[in-house]
Coordinates of C-alpha atoms (C1' of nucleotides) in Angstrom, one line a residue:
Chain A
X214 CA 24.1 20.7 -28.6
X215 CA 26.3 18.5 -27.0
X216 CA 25.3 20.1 -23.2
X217 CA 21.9 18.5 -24.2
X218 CA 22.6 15.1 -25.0
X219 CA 23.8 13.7 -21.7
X220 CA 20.2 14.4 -20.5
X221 CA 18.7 13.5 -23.6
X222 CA 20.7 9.6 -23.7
X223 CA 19.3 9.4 -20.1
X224 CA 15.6 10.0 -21.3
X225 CA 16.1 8.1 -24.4
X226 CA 17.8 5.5 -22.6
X227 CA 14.7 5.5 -19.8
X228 CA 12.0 5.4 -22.5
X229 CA 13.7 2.4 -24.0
X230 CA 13.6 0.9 -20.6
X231 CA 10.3 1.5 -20.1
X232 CA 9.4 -0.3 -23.7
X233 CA 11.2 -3.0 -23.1
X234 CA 9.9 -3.2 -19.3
X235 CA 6.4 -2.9 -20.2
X236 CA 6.7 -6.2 -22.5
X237 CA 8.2 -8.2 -19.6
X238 CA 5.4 -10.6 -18.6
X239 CA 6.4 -10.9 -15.5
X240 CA 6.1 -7.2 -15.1
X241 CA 2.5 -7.6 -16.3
X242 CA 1.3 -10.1 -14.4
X243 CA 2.8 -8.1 -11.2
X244 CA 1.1 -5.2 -12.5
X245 CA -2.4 -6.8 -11.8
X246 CA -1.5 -8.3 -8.8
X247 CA -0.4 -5.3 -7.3
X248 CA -3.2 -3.6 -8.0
X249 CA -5.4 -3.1 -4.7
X250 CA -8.6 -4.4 -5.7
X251 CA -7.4 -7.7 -8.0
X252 CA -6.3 -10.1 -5.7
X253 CA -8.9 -9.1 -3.2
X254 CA -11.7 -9.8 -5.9
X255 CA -10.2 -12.6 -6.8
X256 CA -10.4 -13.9 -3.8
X257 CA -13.8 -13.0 -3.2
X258 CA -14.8 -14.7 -6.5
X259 CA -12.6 -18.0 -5.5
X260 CA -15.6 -19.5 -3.1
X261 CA -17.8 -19.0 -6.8
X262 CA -20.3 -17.3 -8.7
X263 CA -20.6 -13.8 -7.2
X264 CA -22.8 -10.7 -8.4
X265 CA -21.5 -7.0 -8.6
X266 CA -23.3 -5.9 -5.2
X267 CA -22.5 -8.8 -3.6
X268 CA -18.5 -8.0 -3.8
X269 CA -19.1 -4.7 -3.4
X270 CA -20.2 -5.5 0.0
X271 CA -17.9 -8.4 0.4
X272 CA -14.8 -5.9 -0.1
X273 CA -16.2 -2.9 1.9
X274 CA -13.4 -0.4 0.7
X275 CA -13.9 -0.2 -2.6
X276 CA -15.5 2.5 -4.8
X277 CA -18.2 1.7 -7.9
X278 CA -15.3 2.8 -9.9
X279 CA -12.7 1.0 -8.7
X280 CA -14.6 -2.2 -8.6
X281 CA -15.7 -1.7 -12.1
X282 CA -12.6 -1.2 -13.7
X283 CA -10.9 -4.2 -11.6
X284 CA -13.8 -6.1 -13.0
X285 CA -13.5 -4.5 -16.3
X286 CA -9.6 -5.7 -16.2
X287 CA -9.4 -8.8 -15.0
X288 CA -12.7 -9.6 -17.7
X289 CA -10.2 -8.3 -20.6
X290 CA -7.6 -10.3 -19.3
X291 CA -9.6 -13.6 -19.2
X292 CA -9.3 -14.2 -15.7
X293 CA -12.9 -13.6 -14.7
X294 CA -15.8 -14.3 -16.8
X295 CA -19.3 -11.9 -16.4
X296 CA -22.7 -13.2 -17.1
X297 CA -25.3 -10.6 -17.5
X298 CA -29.3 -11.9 -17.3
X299 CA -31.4 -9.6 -18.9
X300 CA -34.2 -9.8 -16.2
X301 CA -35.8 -6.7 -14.3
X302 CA -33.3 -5.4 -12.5
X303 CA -30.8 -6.7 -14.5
X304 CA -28.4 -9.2 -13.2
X305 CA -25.1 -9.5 -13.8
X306 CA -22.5 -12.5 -11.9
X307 CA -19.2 -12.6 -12.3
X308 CA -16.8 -15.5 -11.9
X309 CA -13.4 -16.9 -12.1
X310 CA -12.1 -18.8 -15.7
X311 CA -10.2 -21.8 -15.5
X312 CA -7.5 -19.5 -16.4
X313 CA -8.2 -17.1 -12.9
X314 CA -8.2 -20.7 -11.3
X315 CA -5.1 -21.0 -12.3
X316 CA -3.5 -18.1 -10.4
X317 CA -4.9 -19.0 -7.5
X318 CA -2.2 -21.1 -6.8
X319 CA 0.2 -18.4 -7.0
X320 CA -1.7 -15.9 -4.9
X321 CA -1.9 -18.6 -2.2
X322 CA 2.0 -19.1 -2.3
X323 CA 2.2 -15.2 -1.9
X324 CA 0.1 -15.5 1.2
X325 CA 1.8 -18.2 2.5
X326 CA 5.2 -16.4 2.1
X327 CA 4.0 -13.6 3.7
X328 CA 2.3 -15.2 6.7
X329 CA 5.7 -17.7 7.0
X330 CA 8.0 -14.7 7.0
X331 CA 6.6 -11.8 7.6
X332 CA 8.0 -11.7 11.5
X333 CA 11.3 -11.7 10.5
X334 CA 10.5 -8.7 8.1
X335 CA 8.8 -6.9 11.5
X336 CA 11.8 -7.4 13.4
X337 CA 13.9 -6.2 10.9
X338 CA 12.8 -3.3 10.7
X339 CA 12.2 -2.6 14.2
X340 CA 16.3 -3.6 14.3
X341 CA 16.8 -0.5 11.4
X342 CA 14.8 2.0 13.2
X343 CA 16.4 1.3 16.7
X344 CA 19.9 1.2 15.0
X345 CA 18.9 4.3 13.2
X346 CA 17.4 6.4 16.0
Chain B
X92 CA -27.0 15.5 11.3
X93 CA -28.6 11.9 9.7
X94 CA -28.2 14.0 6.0
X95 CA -24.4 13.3 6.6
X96 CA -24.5 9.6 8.3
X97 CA -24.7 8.1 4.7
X98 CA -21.2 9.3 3.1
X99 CA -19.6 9.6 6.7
X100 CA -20.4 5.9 7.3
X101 CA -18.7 5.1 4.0
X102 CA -15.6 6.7 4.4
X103 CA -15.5 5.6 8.1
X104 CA -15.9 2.2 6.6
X105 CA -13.2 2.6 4.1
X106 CA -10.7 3.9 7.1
X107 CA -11.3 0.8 9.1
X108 CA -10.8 -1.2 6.3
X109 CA -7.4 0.5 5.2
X110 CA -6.4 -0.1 8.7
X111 CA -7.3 -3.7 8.7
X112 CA -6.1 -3.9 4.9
X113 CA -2.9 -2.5 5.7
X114 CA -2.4 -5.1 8.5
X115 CA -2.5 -8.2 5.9
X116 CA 1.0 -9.6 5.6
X117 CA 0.3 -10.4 1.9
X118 CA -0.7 -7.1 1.9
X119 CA 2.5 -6.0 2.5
X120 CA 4.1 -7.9 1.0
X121 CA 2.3 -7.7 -2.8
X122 CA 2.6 -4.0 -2.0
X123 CA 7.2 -4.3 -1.8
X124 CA 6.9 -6.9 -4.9
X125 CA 4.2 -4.5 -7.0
X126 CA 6.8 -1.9 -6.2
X127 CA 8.6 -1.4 -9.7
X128 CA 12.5 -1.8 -8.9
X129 CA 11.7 -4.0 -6.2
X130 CA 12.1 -7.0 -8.3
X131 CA 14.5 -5.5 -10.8
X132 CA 16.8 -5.0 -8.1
X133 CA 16.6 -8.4 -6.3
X134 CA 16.8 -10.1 -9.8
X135 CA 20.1 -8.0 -10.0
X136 CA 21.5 -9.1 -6.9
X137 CA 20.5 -12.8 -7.0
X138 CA 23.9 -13.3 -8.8
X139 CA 25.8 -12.3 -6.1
X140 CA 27.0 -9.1 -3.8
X141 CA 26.8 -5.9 -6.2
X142 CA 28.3 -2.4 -5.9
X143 CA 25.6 1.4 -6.2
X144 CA 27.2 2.4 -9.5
X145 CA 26.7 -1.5 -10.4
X146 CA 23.1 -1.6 -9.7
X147 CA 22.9 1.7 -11.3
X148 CA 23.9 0.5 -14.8
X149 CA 22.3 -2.7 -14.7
X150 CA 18.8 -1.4 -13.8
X151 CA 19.4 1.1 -16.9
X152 CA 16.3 2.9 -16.5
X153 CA 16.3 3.9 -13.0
X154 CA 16.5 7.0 -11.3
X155 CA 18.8 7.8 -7.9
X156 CA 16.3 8.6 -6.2
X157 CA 14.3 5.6 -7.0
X158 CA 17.2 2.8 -6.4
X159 CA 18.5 4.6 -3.0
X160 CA 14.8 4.3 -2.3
X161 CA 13.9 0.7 -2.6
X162 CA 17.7 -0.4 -1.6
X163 CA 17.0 1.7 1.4
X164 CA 13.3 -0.2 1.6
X165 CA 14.7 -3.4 0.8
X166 CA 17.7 -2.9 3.8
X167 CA 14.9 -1.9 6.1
X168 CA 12.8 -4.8 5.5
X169 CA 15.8 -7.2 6.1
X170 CA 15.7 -8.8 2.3
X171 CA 19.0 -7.1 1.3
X172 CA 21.9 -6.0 3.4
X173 CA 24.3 -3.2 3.0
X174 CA 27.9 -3.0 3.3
X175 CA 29.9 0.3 3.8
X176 CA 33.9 0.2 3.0
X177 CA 35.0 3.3 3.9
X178 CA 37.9 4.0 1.3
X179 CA 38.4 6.9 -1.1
X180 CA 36.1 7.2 -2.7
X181 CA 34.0 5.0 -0.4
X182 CA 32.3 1.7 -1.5
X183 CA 29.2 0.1 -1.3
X184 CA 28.3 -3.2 -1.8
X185 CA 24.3 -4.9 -1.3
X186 CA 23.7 -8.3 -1.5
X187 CA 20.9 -10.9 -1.1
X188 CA 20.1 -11.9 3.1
X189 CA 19.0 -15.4 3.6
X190 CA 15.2 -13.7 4.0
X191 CA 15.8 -12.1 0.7
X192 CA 17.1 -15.4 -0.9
X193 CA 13.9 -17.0 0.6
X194 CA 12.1 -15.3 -1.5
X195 CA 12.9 -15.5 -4.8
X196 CA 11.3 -18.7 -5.3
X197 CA 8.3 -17.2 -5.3
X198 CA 10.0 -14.4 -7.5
X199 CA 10.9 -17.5 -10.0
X200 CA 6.8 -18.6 -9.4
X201 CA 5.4 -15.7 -10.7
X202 CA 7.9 -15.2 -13.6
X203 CA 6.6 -19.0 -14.4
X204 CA 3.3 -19.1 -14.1
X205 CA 3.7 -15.2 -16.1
X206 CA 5.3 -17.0 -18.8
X207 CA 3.1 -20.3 -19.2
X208 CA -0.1 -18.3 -19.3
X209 CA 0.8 -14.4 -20.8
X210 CA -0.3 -15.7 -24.4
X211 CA -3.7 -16.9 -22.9
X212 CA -4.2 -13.3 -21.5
X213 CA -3.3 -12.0 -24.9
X214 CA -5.8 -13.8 -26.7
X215 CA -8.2 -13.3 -24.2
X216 CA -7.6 -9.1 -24.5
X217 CA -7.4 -9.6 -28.0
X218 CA -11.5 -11.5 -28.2
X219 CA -12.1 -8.8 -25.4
X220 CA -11.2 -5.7 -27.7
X221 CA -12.4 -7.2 -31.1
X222 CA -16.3 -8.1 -29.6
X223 CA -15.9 -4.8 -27.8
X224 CA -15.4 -2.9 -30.9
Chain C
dC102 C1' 31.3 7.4 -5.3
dG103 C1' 27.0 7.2 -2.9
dG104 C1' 23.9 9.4 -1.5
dA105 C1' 20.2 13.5 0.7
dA106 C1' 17.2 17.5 -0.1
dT107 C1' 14.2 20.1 -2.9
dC108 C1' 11.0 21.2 -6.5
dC109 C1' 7.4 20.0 -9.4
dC110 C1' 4.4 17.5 -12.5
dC111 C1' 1.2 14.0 -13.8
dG112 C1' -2.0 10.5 -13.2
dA113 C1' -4.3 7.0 -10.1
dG114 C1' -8.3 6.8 -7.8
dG115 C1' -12.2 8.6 -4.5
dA116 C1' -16.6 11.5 -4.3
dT117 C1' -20.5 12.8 -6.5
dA118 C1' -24.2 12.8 -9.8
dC119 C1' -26.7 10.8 -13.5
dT120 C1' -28.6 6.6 -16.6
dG121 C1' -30.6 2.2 -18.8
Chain D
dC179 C1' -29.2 -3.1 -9.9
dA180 C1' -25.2 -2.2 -12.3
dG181 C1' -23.0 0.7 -14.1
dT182 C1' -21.0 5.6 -16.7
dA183 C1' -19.3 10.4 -16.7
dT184 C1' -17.1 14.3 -14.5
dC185 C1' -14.5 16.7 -11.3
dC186 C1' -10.7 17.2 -8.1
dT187 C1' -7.2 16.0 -4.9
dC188 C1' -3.1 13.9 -3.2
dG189 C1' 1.2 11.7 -3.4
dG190 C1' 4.5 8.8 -6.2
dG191 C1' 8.4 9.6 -8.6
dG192 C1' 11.6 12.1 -12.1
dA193 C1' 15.0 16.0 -12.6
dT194 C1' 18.0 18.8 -10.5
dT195 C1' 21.2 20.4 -7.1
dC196 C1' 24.2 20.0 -3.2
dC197 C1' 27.1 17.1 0.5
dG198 C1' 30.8 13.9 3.0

DNA sequence: CGGAATCCCCGAGGATACTG
DNA sequence: CAGTATCCTCGGGGATTCCG
């Protein structure tokens, strides 16, 4: 039994972790920013009213999949709005809510930070690789 | 031959676009914040200089492997600097650089704008999942 | 104490084919 | 046109073991 449990309290302890992780909004909100596709649609969308082919040509890399369920996502999350029209082909435009407008601001800062500082991070690591031959 | 240009053109496209994708400095940098003990561990260090064992225990849910790995990512990148005291048994303390301090700002940004909006994304997944029965 | 090395599993996501 | 469904691969990351 009690060979067992030092393993087990790690697990237990992890799973807890993860519980209490997953509720962290900050950890949410990273979550979909992370993901590949979200801040790239976003930005696509940002200029306005776009339609499923059109970012799917806008952001060349990306599989129907993949651009659905980003789509799908960031719908559910009520950062992008989608506006089918029942014409012949159908239709369908998608588009940022006020409350996707609202992270803009945030995915600018990120791009900002990166652009300012992003040298300093090359160099550094050039500096670890030449010190660590 | 011309049977093949359709998919091989795609996936060529995708390559070029990974390379140029992997270029973007926000890129790269949403790709070391996405990273899941990224943040944990410069949250952890924002207090001040902190020992392995330390980190270890405050980051409960974390694996060795894991926290060597993103310390040793993080050390690389220039955003946290390690310090070796060769006693018995030998010490090691990390702490915040000046590049890693810059950048918790933006840390602080998306834990704000995470927790001003995370109840709007609720609702919205909550409409989302109750029309989409 | 603070790792490095190895094994192994699981799931994210691309390719492909089909549909309303 | 705008998806959905299925298959399959590839690598991230946990568990375990060994080292200075």
């Amino acid at each position: 039994m009690a060979t067992q449990t030092a393993a087990e309290q790690r697990e237990e302890a992890r799973k807890a972790f993860d519980a209490y992780f997953s509720q962290c909004p900050s950890r949410k909100l990273l979550d979909r920013l992370s993901d590949k596709w979200v801040t790239l649609v976003l930005t696509a969308l940002q200029a306005g009213p776009c339609r499923y082919s059109d970012l799917a040509r806008r952001i060349a890399g990306v599989s129907q999949k993949m651009l659905t369920q980003t789509l799908r996502v960031l719908e559910r999350d009520g950062l992008v709005s989608r506006t089918l029209t029942p014409s012949v082909p159908v239709r369908v435009d998608y588009e940022l809510t006020p409350l996707g407008e609202s992270l803009m601001p945030l995915v600018a800062a990120i791009k900002s930070w990166a652009e300012a500082h992003i040298e300093d991070v090359e160099r550094a690591r050039e500096h670890y690789d030449a010190v660590n031959a």
